[in-house]
Coordinates of C-alpha atoms in Angstrom, one line a residue:
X593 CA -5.8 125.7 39.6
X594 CA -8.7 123.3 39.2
X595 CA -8.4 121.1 36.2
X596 CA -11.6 119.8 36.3
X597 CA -13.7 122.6 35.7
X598 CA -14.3 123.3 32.1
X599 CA -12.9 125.9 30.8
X600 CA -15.2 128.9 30.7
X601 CA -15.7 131.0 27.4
X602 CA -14.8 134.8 26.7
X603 CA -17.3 136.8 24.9
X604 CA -16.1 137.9 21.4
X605 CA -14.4 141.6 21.7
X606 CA -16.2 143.8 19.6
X607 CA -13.3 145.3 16.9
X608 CA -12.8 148.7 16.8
X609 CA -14.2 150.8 14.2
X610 CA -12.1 152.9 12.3
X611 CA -11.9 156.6 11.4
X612 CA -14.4 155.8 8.1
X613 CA -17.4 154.4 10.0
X614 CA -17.3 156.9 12.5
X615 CA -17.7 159.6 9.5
X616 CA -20.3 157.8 8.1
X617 CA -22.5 156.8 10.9
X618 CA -23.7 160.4 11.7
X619 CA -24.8 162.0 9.0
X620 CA -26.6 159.2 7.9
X621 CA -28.4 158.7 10.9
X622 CA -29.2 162.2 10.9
X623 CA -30.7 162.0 7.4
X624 CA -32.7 158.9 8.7
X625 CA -34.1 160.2 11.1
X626 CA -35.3 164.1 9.0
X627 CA -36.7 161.2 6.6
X628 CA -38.1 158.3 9.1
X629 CA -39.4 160.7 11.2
X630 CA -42.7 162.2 9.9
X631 CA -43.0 158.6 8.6
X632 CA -43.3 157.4 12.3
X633 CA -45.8 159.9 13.4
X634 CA -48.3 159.2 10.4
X635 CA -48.0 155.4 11.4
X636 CA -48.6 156.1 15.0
X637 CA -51.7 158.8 14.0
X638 CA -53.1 155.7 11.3
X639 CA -52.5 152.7 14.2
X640 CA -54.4 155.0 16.5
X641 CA -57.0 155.5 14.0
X642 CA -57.3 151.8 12.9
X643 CA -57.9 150.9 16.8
X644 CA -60.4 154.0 16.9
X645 CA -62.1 152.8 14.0
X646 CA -61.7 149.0 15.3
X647 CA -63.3 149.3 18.6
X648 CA -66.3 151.9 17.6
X649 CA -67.0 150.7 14.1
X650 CA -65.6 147.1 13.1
X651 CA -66.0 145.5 16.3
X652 CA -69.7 146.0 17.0
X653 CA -70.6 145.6 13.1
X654 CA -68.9 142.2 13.1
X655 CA -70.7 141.0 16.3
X656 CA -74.1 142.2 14.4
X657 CA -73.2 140.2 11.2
X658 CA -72.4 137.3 13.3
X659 CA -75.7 137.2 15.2
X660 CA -77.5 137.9 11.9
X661 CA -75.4 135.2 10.4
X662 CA -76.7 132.9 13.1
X663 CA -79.7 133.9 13.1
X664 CA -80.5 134.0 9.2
X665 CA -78.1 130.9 8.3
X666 CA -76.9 128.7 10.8
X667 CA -80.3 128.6 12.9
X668 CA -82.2 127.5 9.6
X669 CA -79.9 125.2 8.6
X670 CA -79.4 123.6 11.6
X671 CA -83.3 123.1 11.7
X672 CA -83.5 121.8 7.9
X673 CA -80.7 119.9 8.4
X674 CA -82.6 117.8 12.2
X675 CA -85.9 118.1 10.9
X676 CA -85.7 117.5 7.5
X677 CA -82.1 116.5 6.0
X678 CA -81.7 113.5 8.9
X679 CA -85.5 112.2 8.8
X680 CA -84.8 112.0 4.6
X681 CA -82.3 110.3 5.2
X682 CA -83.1 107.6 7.4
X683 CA -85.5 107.0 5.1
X684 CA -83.5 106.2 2.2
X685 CA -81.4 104.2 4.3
X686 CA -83.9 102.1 5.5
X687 CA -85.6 102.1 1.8
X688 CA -81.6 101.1 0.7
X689 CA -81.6 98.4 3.5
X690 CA -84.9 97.1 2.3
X691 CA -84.6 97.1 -1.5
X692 CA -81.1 97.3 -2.3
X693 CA -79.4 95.3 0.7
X694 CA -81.7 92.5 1.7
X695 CA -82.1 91.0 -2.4
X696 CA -78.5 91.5 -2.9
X697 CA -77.9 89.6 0.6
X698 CA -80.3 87.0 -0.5
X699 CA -78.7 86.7 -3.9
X700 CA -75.4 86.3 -2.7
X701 CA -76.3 83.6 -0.1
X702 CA -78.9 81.5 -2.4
X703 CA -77.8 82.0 -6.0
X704 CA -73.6 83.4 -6.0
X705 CA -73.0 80.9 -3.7
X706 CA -73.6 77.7 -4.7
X707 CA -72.5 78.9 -8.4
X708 CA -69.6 79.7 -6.8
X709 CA -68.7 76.4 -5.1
X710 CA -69.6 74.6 -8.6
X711 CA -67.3 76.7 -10.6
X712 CA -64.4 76.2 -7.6
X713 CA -64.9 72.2 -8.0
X714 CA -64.7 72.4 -11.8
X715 CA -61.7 74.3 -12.0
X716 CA -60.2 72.1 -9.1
X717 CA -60.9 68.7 -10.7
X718 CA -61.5 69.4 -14.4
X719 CA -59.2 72.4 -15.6
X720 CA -56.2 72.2 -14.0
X721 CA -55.4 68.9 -14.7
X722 CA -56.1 69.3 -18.3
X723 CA -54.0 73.2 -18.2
X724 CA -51.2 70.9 -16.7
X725 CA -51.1 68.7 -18.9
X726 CA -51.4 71.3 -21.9
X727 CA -48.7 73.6 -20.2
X728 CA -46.4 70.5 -20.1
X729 CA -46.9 69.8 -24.0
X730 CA -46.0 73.2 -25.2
X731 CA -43.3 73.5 -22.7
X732 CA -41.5 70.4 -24.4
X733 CA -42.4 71.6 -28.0
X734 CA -40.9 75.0 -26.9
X735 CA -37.7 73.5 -25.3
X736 CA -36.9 71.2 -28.6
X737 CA -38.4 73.8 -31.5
X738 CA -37.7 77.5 -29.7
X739 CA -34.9 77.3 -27.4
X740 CA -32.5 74.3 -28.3
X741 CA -32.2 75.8 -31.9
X742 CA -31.7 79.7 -30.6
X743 CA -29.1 78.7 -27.9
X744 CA -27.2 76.9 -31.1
X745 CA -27.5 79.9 -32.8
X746 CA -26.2 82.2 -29.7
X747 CA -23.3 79.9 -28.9
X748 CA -22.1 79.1 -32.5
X749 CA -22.7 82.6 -34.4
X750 CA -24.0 85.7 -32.4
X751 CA -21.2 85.0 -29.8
X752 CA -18.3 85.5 -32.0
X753 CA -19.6 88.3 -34.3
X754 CA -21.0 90.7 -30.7
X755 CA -17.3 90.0 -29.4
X756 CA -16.0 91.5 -32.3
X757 CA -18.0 94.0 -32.8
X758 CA -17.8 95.3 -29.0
X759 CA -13.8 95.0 -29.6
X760 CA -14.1 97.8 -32.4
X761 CA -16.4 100.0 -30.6
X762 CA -14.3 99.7 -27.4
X763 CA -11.3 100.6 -29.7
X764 CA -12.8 103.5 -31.2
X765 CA -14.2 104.7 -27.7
X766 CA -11.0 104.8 -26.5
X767 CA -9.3 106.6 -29.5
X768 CA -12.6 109.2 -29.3
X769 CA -11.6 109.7 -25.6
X770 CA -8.1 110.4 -26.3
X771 CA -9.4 113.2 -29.0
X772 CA -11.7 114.4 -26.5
X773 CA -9.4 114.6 -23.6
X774 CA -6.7 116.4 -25.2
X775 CA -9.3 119.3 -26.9
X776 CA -10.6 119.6 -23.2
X777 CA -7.5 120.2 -22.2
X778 CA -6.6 123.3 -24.4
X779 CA -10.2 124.4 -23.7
X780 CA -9.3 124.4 -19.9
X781 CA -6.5 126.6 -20.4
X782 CA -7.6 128.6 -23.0
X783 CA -10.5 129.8 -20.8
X784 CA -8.2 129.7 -17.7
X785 CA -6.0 132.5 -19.2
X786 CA -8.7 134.6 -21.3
X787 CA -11.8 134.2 -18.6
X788 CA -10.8 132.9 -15.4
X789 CA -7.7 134.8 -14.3
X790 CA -9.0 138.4 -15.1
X791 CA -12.6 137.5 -13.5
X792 CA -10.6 136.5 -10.7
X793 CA -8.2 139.4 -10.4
X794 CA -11.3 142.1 -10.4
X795 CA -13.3 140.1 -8.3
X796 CA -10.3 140.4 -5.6
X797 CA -8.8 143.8 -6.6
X798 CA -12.0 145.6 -7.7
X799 CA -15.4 144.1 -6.6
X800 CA -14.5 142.7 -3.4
X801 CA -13.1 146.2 -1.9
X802 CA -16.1 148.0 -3.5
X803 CA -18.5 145.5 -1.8
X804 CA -17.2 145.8 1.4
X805 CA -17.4 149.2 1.0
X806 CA -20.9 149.2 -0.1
X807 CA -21.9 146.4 2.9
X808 CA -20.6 149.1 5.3
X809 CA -22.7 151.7 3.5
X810 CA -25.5 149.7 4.2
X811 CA -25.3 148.1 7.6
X812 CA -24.9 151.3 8.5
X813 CA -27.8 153.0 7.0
X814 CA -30.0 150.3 8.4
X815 CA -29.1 150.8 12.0
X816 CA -29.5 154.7 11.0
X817 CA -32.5 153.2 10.0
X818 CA -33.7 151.2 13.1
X819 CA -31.9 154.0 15.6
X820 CA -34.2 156.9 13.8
X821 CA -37.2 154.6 13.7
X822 CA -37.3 154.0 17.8
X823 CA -36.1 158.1 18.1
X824 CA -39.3 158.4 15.6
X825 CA -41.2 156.4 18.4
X826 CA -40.5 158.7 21.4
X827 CA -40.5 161.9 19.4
X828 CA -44.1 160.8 17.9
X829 CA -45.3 159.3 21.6
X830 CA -44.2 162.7 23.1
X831 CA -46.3 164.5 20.5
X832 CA -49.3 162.0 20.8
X833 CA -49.1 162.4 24.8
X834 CA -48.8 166.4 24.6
X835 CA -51.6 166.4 21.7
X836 CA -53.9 164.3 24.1
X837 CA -53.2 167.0 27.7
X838 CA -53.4 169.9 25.3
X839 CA -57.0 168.0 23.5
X840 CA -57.6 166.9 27.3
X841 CA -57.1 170.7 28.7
X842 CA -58.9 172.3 26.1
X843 CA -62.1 170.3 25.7
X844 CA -62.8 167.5 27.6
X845 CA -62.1 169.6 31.4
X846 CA -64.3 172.3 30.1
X847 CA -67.0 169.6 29.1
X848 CA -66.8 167.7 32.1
X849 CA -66.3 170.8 34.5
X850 CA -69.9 172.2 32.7
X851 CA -71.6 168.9 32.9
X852 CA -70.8 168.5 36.9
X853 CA -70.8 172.3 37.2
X854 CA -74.1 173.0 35.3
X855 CA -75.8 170.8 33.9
X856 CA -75.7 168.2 36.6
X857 CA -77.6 170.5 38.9
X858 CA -80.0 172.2 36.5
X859 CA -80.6 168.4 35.8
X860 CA -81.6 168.0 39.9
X861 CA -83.6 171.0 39.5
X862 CA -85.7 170.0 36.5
X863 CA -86.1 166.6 37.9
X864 CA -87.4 167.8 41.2
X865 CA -89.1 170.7 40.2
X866 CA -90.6 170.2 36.5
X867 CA -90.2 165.9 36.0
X868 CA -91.7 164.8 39.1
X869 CA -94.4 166.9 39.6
X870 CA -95.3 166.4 36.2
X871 CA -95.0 162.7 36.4
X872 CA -97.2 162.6 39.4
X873 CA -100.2 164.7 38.2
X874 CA -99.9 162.7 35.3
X875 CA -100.2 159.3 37.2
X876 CA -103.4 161.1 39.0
X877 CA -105.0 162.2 35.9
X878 CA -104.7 158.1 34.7
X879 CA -105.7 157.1 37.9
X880 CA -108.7 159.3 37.9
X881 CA -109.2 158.7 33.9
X882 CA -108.8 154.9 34.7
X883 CA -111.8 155.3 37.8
X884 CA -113.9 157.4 35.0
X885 CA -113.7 154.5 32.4
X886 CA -114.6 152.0 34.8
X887 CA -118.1 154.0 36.0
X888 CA -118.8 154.5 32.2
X889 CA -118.2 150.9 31.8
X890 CA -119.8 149.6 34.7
X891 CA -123.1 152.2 33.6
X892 CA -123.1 150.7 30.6
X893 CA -122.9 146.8 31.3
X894 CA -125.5 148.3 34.1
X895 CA -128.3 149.6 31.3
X896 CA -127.5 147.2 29.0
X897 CA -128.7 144.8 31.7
X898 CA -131.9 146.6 32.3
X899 CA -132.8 147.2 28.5
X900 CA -132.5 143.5 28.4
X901 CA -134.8 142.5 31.0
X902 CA -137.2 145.2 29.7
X903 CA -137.6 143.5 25.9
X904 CA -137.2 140.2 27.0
X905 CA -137.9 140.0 30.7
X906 CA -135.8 138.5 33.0
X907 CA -133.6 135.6 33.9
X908 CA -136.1 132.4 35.3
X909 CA -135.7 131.8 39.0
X910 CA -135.1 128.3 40.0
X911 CA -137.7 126.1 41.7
X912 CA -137.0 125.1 45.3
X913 CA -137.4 121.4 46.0
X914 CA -138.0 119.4 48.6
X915 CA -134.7 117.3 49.0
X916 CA -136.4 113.8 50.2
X917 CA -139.2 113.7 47.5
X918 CA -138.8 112.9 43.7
X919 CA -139.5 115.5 41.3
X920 CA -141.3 115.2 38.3
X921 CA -142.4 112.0 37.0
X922 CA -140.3 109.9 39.3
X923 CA -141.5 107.8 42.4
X924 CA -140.0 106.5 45.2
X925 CA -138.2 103.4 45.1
X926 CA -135.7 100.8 47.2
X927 CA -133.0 101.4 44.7
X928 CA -133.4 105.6 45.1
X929 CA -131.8 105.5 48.8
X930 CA -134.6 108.0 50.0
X931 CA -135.3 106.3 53.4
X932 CA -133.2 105.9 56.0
X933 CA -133.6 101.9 55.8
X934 CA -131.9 102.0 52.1
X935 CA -129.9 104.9 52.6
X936 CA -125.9 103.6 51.9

């Protein structure tokens, strides 16, 4: 046997449960689960809703309110608050820095200053010698007129009369304490006999056996409890999973077999038949409406043109000028590089 290895420890035995719980435990899980049971299945149905609800419903409306939020609140404020709230305010704080700060700096250094130092070297050289000297006065007046007199009296007269005076009280205390004691005493066992020994007999003849009995009761209708709520759960997942084949089987198959089946291919046929065709005569008829608006157009720029050069003649056709001789009232000179001898 190894002695160094700790010693290595049992799991508690669960205690054997007697003839009583055994009688208890099955009708009342029975009962729990008649009662939990349609309970669990209108949870399940309401969770199932609230999810519905939450992914079709609250979801998307929440996602709208927050972009309109943004948009309608945080966008604008953001934009009052860089463009207007920030520009204010560097405003004021230069306008503070400037007439607030600055004469209050300049007061300080120039006027509180100096003050300052003055009223320093008058209290240094002037007051406290004269507040010493003053505090030394009354302090000898006070020892020889206040305190010299009142230790007298405290020594000679208030002494001997508090000593008495404590010796009575402390003799009364302790004949009040004997009183008190021994009436505390018969109280004690007065309400030992009358109050404490019959509470304590029921409590361990009467309650304590009922609330056992009643701590049984109840453990053991709240594991009937939990044991009926998890059955619940299966029973009502069962029923949810046959509800959703039997829902699946009886509408959604023939939907989908009648939209693959049917209307799927009379889809194709429509779209080949009726959709295209349709779309493509109707792209020729723009393209050929299109062409017509452009003649009409181009016709009308067209006679426009012509009534205006009938009322008001037309357009005045430029001069053609010799390139190497000045036009107008100009003349040749050395500066006009017209020769070949000036020319740059």
């Amino acid at each position: 046997m190894d002695l160094d290895k700790p010693p290595v420890r049992q799991p508690p035995q669960p205690q054997p449960e007697g003839c009583l719980v055994v009688a208890i435990r099955l009708p009342v899980r029975i009962v729990a689960l008649v009662l939990v049971l349609p309970a669990r299945m209108a949870w399940d149905a309401l969770v199932v809703a609230c999810r519905f609800l939450n992914d079709i419903l609250l979801r998307p409306l929440g996602r709208a309110l927050l972009w309109l939020g943004r948009v309608l609140v945080v966008l604008p404020l953001a934009a009052v608050w860089r463009y207007v709230v920030v520009p204010v305010a560097k405003a004021l704080a230069w306008l503070g820095k400037v007439l607030v700060v600055a004469p209050l700096v300049w007061c300080y250094r120039y006027l509180l200053t100096p003050v300052g130092h003055a009223l320093a070297w008058l209290y240094a050289h002037v007051l406290t010698p004269a507040v010493i000297g003053l505090g030394a006065a009354l302090a000898w007046l006070a020892r020889y007129l206040v305190v010299v007199p009142a230790r007298w009296l405290y020594d000679w007269f208030l002494a001997p009369v508090g000593r008495a005076i404590a010796w009575c009280v402390l003799g009364v205390g302790r004949l009040l304490a004997l009183l008190v004691t021994g009436i505390g005493r018969v109280l004690y066992w007065i309400t030992r006999v009358l109050f404490v020994l019959p509470a304590l007999a029921l409590w361990r003849w009467v309650l304590a056996p009922v609330g056992r009995v009643l701590a049984l009761v109840g453990r053991e209708v709240w594991d009937a409890l939990r044991h009926a709520w998890r059955i619940a759960g299966h029973i009502s997942l069962a029923v949810g999973r046959f509800l959703g084949t039997l829902l699946r089987w009886i509408f959604v198959e023939p939907v989908r077999w009648v939209y693959r089946s049917v209307l799927t291919p009379v889809g194709h046929v429509v779209r080949d038949v009726v959709l295209r065709p349709a779309a493509a005569a109707a792209r020729a008829v723009g393209r050929t409406v299109r062409q017509s608006l452009s003649a009409a157009r181009a016709s009308v720029r067209q006679a426009r043109a012509d009534m205006r050069r009938l009322l008001f003649g037309g357009p005045r056709q430029p001069q053609l000028v010799a390139r190497r001789e000045p036009s107008g009232r100009g003349t040749r000179t050395l500066d006009s590089s017209t020769t070949p001898l000036t020319k740059d």
